[in-house]
CSV table of C-alpha atoms and ligand atoms in Angstrom, one decimal:
chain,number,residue,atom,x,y,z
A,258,UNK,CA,-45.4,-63.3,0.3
A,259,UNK,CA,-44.0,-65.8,3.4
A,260,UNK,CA,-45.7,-68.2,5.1
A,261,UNK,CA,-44.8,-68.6,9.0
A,262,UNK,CA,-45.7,-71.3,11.2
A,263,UNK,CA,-45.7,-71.2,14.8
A,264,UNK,CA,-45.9,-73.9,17.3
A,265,UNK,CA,-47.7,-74.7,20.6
A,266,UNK,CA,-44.4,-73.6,22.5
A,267,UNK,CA,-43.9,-70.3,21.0
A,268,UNK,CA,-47.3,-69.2,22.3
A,269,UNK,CA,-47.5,-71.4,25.8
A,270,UNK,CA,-47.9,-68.3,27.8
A,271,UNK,CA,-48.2,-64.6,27.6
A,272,UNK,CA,-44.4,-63.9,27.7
A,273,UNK,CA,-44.1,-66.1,24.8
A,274,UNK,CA,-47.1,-65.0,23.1
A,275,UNK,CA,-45.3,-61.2,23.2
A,276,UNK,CA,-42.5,-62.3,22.3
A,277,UNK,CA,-44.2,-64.2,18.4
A,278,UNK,CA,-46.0,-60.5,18.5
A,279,UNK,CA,-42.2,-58.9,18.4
A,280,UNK,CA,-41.3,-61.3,16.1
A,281,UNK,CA,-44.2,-60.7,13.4
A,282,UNK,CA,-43.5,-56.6,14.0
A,283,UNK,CA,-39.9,-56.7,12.9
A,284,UNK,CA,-41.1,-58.1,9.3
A,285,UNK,CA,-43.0,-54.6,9.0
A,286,UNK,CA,-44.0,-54.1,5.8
A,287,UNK,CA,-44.1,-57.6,4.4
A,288,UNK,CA,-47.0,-59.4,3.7
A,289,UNK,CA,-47.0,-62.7,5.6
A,290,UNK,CA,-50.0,-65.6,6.3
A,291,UNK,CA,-49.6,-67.1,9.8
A,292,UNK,CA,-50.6,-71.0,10.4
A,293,UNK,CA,-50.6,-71.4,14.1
A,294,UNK,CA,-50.6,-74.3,16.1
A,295,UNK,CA,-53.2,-74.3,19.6
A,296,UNK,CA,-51.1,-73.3,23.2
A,297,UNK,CA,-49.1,-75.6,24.4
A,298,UNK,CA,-50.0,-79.1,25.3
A,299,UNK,CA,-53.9,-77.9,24.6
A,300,UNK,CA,-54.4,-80.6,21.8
A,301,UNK,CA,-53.3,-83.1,24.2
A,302,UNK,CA,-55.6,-81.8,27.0
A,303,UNK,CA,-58.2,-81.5,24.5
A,304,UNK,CA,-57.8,-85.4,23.1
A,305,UNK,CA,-58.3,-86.3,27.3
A,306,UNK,CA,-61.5,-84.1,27.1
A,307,UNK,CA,-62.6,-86.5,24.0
A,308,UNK,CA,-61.8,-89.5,25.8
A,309,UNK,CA,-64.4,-88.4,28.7
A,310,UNK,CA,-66.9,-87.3,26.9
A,311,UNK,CA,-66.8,-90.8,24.7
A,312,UNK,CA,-66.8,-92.7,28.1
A,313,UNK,CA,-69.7,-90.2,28.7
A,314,UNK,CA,-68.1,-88.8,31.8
A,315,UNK,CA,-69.5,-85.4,30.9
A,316,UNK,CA,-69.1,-83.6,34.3
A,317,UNK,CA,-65.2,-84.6,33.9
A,318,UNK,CA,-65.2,-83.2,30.3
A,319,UNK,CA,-66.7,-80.2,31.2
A,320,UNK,CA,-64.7,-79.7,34.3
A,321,UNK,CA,-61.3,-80.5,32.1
A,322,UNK,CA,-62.3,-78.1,29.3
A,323,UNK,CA,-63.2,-74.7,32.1
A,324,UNK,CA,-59.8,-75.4,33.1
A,325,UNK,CA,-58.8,-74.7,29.7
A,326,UNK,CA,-61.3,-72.2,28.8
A,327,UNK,CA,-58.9,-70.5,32.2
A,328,UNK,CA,-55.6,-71.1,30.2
A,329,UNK,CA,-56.8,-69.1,27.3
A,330,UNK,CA,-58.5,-66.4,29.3
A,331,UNK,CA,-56.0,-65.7,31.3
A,332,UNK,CA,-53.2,-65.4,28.7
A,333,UNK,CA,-55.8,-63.1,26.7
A,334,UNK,CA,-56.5,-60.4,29.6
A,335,UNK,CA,-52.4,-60.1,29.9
A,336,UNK,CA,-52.3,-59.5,26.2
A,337,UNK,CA,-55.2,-57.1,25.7
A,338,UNK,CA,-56.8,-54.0,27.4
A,339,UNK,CA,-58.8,-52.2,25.3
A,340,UNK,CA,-59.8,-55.3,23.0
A,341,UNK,CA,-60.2,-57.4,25.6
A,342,UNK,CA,-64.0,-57.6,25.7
A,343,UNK,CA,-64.3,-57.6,21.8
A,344,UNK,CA,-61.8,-61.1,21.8
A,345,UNK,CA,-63.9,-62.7,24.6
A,346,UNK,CA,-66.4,-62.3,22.6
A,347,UNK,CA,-65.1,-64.4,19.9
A,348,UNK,CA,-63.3,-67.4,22.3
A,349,UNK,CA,-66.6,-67.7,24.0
A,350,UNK,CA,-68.1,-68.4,20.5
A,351,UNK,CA,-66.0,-71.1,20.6
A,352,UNK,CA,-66.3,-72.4,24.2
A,353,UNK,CA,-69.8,-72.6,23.7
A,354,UNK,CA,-69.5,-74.6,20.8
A,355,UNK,CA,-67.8,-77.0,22.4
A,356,UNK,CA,-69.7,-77.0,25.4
A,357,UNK,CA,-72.7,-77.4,23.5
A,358,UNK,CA,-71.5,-80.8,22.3
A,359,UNK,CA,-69.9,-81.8,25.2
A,360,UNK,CA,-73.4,-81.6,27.0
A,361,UNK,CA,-74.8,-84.0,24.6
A,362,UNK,CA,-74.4,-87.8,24.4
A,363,UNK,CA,-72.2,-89.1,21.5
A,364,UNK,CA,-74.2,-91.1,18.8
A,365,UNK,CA,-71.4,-90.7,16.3
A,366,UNK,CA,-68.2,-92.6,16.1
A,367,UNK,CA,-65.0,-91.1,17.9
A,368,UNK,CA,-62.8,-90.0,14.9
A,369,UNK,CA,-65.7,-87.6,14.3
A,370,UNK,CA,-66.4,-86.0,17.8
A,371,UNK,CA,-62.5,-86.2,18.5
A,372,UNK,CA,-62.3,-83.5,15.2
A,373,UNK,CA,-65.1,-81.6,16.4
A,374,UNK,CA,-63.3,-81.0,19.2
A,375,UNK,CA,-60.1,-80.5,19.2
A,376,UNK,CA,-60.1,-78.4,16.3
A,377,UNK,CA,-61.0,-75.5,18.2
A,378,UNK,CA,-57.5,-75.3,20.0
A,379,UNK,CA,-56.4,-73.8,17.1
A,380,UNK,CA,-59.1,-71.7,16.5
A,381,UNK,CA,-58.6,-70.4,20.2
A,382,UNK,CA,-54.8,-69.7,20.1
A,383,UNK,CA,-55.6,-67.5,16.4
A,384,UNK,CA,-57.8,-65.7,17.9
A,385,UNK,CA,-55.3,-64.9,20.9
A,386,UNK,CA,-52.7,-63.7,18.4
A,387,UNK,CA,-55.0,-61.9,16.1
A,388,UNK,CA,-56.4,-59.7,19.1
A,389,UNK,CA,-52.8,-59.4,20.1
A,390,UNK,CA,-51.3,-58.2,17.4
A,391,UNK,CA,-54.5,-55.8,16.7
A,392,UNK,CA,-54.0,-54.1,20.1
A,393,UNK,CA,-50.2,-53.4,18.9
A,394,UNK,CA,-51.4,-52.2,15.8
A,395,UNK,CA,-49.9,-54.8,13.2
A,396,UNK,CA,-52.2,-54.1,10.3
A,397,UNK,CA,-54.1,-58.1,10.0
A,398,UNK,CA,-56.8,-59.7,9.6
A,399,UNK,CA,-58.1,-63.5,11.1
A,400,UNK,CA,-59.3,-65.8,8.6
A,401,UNK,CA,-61.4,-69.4,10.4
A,402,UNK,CA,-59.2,-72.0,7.6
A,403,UNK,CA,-62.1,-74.2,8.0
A,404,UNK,CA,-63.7,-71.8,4.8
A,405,UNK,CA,-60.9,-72.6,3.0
A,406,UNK,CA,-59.3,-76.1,3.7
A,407,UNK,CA,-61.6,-78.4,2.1
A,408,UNK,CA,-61.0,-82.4,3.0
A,409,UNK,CA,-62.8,-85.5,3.0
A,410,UNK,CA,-64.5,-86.7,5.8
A,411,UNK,CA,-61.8,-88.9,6.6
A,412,UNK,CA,-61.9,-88.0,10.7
A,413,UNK,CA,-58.7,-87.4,11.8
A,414,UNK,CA,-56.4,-88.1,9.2
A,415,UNK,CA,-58.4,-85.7,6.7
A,416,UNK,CA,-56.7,-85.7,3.0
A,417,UNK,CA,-57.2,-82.1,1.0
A,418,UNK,CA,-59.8,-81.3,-1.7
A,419,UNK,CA,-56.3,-79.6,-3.3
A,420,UNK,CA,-58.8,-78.2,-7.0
A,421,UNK,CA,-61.7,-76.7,-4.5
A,422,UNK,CA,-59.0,-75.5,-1.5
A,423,UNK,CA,-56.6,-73.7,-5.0
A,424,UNK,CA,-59.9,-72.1,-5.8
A,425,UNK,CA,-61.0,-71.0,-2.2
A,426,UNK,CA,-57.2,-69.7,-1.8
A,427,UNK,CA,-56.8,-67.8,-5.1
A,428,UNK,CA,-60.6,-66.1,-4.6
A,429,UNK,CA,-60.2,-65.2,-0.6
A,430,UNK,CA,-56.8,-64.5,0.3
A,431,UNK,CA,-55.4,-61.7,-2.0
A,432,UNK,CA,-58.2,-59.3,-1.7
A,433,UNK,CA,-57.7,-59.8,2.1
A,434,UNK,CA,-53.6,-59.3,1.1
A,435,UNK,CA,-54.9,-56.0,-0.5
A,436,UNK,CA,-56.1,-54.2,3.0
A,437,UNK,CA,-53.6,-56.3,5.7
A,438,UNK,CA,-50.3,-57.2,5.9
A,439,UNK,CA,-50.9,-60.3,8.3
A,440,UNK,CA,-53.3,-63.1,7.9
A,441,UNK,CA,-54.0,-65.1,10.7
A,442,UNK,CA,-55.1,-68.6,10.3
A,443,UNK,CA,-55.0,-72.2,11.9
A,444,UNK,CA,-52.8,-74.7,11.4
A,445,UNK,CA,-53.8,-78.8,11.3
A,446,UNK,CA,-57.6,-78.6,10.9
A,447,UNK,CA,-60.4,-78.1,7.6
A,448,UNK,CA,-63.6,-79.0,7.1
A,449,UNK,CA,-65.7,-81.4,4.8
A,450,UNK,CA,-68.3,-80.2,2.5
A,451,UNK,CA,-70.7,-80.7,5.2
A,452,UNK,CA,-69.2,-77.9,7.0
A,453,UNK,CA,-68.1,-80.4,9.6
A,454,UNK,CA,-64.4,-79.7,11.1
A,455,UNK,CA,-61.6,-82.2,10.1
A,456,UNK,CA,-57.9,-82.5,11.4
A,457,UNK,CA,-55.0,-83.4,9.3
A,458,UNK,CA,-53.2,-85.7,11.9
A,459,UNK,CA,-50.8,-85.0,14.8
A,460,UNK,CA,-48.6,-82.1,14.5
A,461,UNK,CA,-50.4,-81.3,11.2
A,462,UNK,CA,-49.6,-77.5,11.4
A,463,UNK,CA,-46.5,-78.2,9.3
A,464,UNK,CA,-48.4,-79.2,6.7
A,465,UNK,CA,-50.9,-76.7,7.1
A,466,UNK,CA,-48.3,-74.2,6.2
A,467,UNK,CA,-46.8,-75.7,2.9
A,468,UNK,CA,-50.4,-76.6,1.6
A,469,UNK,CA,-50.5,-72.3,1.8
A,470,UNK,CA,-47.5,-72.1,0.5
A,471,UNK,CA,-47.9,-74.6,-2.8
A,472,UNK,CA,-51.1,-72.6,-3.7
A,473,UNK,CA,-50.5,-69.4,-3.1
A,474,UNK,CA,-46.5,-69.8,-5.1
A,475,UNK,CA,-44.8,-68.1,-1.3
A,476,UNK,CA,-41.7,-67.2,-1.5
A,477,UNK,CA,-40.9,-69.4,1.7
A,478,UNK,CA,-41.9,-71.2,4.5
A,479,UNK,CA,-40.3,-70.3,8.0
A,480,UNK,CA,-40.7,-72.9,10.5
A,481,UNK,CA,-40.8,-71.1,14.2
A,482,UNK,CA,-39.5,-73.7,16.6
A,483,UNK,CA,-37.5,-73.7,20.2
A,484,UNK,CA,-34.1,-75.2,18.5
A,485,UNK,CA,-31.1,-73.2,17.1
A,486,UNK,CA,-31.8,-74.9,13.9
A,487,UNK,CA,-31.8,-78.6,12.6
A,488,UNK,CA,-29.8,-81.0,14.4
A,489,UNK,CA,-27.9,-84.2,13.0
A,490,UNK,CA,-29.4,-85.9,16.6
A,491,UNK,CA,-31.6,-85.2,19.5
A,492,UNK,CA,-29.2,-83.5,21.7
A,493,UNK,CA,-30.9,-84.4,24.9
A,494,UNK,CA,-29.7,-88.1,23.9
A,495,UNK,CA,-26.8,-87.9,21.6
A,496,UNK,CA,-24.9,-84.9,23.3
A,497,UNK,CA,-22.5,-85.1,20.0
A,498,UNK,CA,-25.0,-84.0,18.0
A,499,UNK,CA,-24.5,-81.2,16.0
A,500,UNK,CA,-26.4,-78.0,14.3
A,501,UNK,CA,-26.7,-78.2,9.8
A,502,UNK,CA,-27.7,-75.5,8.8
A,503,UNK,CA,-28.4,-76.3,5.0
A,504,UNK,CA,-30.2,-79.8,3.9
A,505,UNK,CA,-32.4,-80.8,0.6
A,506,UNK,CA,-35.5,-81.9,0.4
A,507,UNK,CA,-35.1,-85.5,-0.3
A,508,UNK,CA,-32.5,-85.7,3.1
A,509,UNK,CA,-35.2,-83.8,5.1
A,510,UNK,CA,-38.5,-86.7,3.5
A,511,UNK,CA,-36.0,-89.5,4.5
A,512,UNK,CA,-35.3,-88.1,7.8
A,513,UNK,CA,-38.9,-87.6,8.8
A,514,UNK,CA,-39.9,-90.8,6.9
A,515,UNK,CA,-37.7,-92.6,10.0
A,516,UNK,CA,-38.7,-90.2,12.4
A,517,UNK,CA,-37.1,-87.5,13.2
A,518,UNK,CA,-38.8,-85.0,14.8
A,519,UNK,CA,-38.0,-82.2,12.7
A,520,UNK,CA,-40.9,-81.6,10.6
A,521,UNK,CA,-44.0,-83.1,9.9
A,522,UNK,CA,-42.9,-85.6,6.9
A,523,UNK,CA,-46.1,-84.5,4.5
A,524,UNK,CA,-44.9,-81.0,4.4
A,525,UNK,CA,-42.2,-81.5,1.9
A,526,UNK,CA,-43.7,-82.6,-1.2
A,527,UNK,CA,-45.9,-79.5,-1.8
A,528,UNK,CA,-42.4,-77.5,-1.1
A,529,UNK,CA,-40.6,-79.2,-3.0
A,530,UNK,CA,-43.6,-79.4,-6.1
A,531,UNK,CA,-42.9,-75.9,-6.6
A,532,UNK,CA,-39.7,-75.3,-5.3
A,533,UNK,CA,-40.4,-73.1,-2.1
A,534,UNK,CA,-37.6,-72.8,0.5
A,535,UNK,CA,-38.0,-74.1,3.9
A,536,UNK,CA,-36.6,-72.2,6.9
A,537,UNK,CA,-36.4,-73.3,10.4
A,538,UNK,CA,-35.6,-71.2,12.9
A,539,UNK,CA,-35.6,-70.6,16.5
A,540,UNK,CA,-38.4,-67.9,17.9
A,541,UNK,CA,-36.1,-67.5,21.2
A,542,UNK,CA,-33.6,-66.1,19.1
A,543,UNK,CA,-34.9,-64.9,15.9
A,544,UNK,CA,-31.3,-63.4,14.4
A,545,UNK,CA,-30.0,-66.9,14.6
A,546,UNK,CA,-29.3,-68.6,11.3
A,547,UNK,CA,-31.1,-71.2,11.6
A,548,UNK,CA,-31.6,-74.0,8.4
A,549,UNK,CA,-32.3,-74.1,5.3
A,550,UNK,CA,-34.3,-76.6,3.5
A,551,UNK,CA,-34.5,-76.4,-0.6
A,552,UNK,CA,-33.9,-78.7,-3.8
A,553,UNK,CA,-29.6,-78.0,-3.0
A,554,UNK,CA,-28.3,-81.2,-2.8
A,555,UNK,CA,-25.7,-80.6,0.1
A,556,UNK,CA,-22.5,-82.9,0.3
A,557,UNK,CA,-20.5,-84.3,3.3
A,558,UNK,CA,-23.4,-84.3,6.0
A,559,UNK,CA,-22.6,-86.1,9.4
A,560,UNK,CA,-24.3,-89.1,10.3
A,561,UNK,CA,-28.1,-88.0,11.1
A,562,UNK,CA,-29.3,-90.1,13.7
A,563,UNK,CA,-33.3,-91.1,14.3
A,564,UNK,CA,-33.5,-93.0,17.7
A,565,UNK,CA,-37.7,-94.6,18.3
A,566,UNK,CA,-38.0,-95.9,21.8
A,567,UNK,CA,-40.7,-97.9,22.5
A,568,UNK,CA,-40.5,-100.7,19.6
A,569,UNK,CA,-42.3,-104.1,19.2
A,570,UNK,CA,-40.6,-106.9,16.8
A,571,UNK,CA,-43.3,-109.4,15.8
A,572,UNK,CA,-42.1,-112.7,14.1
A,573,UNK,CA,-44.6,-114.0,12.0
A,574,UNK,CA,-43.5,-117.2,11.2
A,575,UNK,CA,-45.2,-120.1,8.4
A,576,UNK,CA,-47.4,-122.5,10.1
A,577,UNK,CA,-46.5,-125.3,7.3
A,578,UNK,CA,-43.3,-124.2,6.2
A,579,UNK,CA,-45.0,-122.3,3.2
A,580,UNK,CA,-42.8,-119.7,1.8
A,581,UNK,CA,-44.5,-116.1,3.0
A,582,UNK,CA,-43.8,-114.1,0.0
A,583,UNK,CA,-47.3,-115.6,-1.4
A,584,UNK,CA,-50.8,-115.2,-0.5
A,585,UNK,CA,-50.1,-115.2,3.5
A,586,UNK,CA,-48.2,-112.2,3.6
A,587,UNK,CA,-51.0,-110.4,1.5
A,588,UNK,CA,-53.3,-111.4,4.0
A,589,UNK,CA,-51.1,-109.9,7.0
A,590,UNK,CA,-51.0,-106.3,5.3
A,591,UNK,CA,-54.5,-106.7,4.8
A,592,UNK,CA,-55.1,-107.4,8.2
A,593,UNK,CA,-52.3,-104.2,9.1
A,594,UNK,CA,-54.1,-102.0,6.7
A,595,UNK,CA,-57.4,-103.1,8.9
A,596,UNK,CA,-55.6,-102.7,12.4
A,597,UNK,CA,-54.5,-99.4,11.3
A,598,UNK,CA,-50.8,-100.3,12.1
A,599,UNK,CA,-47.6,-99.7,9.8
A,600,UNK,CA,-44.4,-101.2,10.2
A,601,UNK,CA,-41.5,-99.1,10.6
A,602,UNK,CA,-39.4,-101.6,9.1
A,603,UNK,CA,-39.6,-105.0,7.8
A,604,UNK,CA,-37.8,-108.4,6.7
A,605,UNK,CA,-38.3,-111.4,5.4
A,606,UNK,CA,-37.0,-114.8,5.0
A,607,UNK,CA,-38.2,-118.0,3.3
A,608,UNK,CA,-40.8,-118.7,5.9
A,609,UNK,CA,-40.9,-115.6,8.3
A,610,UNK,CA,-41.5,-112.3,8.0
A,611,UNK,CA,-39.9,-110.0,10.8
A,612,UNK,CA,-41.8,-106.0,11.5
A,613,UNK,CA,-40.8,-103.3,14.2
A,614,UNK,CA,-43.5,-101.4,15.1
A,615,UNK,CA,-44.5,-98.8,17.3
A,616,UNK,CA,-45.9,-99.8,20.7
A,617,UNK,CA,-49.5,-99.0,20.5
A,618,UNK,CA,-50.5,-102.0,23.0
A,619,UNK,CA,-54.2,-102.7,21.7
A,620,UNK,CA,-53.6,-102.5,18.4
A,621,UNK,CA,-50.5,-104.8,18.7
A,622,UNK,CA,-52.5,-107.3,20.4
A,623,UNK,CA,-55.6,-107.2,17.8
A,624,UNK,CA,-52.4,-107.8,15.2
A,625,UNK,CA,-51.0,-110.7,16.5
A,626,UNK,CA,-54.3,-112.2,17.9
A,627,UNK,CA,-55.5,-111.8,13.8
A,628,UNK,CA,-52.2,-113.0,12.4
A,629,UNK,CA,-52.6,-115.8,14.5
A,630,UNK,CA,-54.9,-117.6,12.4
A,631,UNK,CA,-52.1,-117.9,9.5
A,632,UNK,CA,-48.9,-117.6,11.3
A,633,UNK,CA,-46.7,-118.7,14.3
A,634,UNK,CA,-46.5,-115.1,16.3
A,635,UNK,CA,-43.5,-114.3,18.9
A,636,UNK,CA,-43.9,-110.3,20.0
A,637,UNK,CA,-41.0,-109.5,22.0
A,638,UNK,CA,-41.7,-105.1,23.2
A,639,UNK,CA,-39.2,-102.9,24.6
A,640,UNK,CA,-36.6,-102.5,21.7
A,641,UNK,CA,-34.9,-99.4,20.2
A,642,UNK,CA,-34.8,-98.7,16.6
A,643,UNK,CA,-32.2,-97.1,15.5
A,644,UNK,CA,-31.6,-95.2,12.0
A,645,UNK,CA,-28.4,-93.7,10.8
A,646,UNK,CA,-28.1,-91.8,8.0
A,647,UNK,CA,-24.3,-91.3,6.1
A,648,UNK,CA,-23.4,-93.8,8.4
A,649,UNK,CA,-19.9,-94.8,8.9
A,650,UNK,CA,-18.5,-98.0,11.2
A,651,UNK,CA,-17.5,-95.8,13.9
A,652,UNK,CA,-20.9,-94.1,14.6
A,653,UNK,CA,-22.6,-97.2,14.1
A,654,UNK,CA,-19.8,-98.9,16.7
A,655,UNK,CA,-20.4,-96.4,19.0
A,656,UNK,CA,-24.3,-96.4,19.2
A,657,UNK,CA,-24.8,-99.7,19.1
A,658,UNK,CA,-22.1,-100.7,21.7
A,659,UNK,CA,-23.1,-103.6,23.7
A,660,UNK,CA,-26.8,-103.8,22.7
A,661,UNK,CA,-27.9,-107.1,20.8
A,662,UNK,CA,-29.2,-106.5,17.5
A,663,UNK,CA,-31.9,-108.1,16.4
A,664,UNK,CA,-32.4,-107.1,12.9
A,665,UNK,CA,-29.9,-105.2,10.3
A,666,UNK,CA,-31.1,-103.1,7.1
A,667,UNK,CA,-29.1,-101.1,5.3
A,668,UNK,CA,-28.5,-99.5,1.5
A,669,UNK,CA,-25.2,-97.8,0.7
A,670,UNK,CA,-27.0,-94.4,2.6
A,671,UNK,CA,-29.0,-95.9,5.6
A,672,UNK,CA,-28.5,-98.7,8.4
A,673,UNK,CA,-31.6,-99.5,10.7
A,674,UNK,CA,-31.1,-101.5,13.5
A,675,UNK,CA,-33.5,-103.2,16.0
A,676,UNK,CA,-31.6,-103.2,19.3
A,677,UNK,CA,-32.7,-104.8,22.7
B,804,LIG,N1,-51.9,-78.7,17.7
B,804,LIG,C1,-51.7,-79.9,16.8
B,804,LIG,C2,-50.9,-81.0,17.5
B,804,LIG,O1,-50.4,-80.7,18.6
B,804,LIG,C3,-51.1,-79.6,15.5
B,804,LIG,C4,-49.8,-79.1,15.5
B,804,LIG,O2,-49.3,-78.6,16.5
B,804,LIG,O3,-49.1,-79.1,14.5
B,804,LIG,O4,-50.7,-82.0,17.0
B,805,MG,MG1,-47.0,-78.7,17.7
């Protein structure tokens, strides 16, 4: 059994929804669990319908969310005929749900209405596919995850129930193996034991997929994206860049650990727990090779590069000259830990302690106004971090070139460098 993940842009419009649909029917005959991400941008235009409805602009909200009810329509009448009025049925379940809330006030806090709604994106672009692939006559079935993922109620960064989701997976999925080839399911979201719907963070479809894959022992994971394969750089920026098509686990954690774009860094460890291969490959071109990702430790890679725009360095510096290895340092995780901010990277000296961070501009200012109280803060915003993997002087040279660094890290494997 293979578990397949597709992303918003392999289904941002009809042609590209066909052309996932041609993709499932040439693995006829395999049995294969889809985790799908919603069209598009949709859980972008779905956090702006959040924002609204908070602010309680709820004719806006409503007005934002037909437009996208439009989107879906639309792409659904080009992709059914006969089963168009039986999948309208279902997506205007879901509209109305929605709709429903959005018509209210909120009285909860927004972590909780923010799941509520954006979780049905992905219930949306299922749907879609599932009706799809019924009218070609691909033998599958569509299964609402939120019966199956159980989390906490932690409100948008949801960690898994992993004993009662193992149980709900081995009861419910191979009897629905025994009549279908293909089930159809959503990627990023669960729900509580309340039955209230949960998200597992940004881009949380990766994970989605390998949480499948761990309990149900797949044989792999293939990664659908629009890239040849994995590359040692974003081309767009480093046009050197170049395609490597075999990596291990442990280079693929560290890569999205810096940030990389390339997968969502919690899908590896339930991989790599049970030793399932990871395959990325490109739905324009499905014959491509593509990469490999598996416990192979793989020699002589080039320098992988992670480039982060949009950096803050804050200098928290002793007030009294008191070395900040002791109590006032615990105090300024605390206070990160209550800000909800991590640093990318950190340093410290005798008396200061140096972070990078990513710009989020309120809750950088609610950090250094709090940190204020026990240090001397200097924020300077605009900076690059830069992370190069298998580095060599050369690469490093060449990248840098006349930029001033600000701060250096490196181990024998990995230099980071704050740039201005
Ligand atoms: N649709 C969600 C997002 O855009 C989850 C995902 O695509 O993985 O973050
Ligand atoms: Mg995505």
């Amino acid at each position: 059994m293979k578990i397949f993940k597709f992303g918003g842009a392999s289904i941002n419009s009809a042609e590209r929804f066909i052309n996932t649909g041609n993709i499932i029917e040439s693995y006829k005959g395999e049995k294969i669990l889809i985790v799908i991400s919603a069209l598009g941008k949709t859980t972008n235009a779905l956090e702006e319908i959040v924002q609204m409805f908070f602010k309680r602009e709820k004719e806006n909200a409503l007005s934002h969310f037909n437009k996208l009810k439009e989107y879906h329509t639309e792409i659904l009448r080009r992709l059914t005929e006969d089963s168009f009025k039986d999948a309208i049925n279902q997506l205007n379940e879901f509209f109305t749900e929605i709709e429903w809330l959005l018509n209210d006030n909120p009285v909860r806090n927004y972590d909780y209405y923010y799941d509520q709604i954006v979780c049905c994106g992905e219930l949306m672009s299922s749907s879609i596919l599932f009706h799809h692939l019924n009218e070609k006559k691909i033998n599958c079935t569509w299964m609402d995850v939120r019966d199956i993922i159980r989390t906490d109620n932690n409100f948008r960064d949801a960690s898994i129930d992993w004993n009662f989701t193992e149980n709900r997976i081995k009861e419910s999925i191979s009897p629905l193996f025994n009549h279908h080839d293909i089930i159809i399911t959503q990627g990023f979201i669960g729900s509580t034991d309340e039955n209230e719907s949960t998200t597992l963070g940004r881009e949380g479809s990766d994970y989605s997929a390998a949480i499948f894959a761990n309990l149900l022992d797949a044989d792999s994971v293939t990664i659908w994206k629009d890239v040849d394969a994995v590359m040692s750089a974003d081309p767009k920026k480093y046009p050197d860049a170049s395609i490597i098509h075999a990596l291990s686990y442990s280079e693929v954690i560290e890569m999205a650990y810096y940030g990389a774009q390339v997968i969502h860094p919690k899908t590896i460890k339930p991989l790599q727990n049970k030793n399932i291969p990871l395959l990325v490959k490109s739905f324009l071109n499905k014959d491509l090779e593509g990469t490999i990702i598996s416990k192979n430790t793989i020699k002589n890679l080039p320098p992988i590069i992670v480039h982060k725009g949009n950096q803050v360095l804050i200098k928290f510096k002793s007030k009294d000259f008191s070395f900040v290895e002791d109590r006032p340092v615990q105090q300024l995780h605390e206070t990160f830990n209550q800000v909800k901010i991590k640093p990318n990277l950190s340093q410290h000296t005798a008396i200061s302690l140096l972070c990078c961070f990513d710009d989020h501009p309120e809750k950088i200012n609610q950090l250094a106004s709090l940190a204020e109280n026990i240090f001397n803060v200097e924020v300077e915003k605009n900076l690059t971090l830069l992370t190069i993997r298998h580095y060599n002087k050369e690469v490093v040279d060449k990248l840098t070139g006349e930029a001033i660094i600000l701060l250096e890290q490196k181990t024998t494997e990995t230099i980071q460098l704050v740039m201005r």
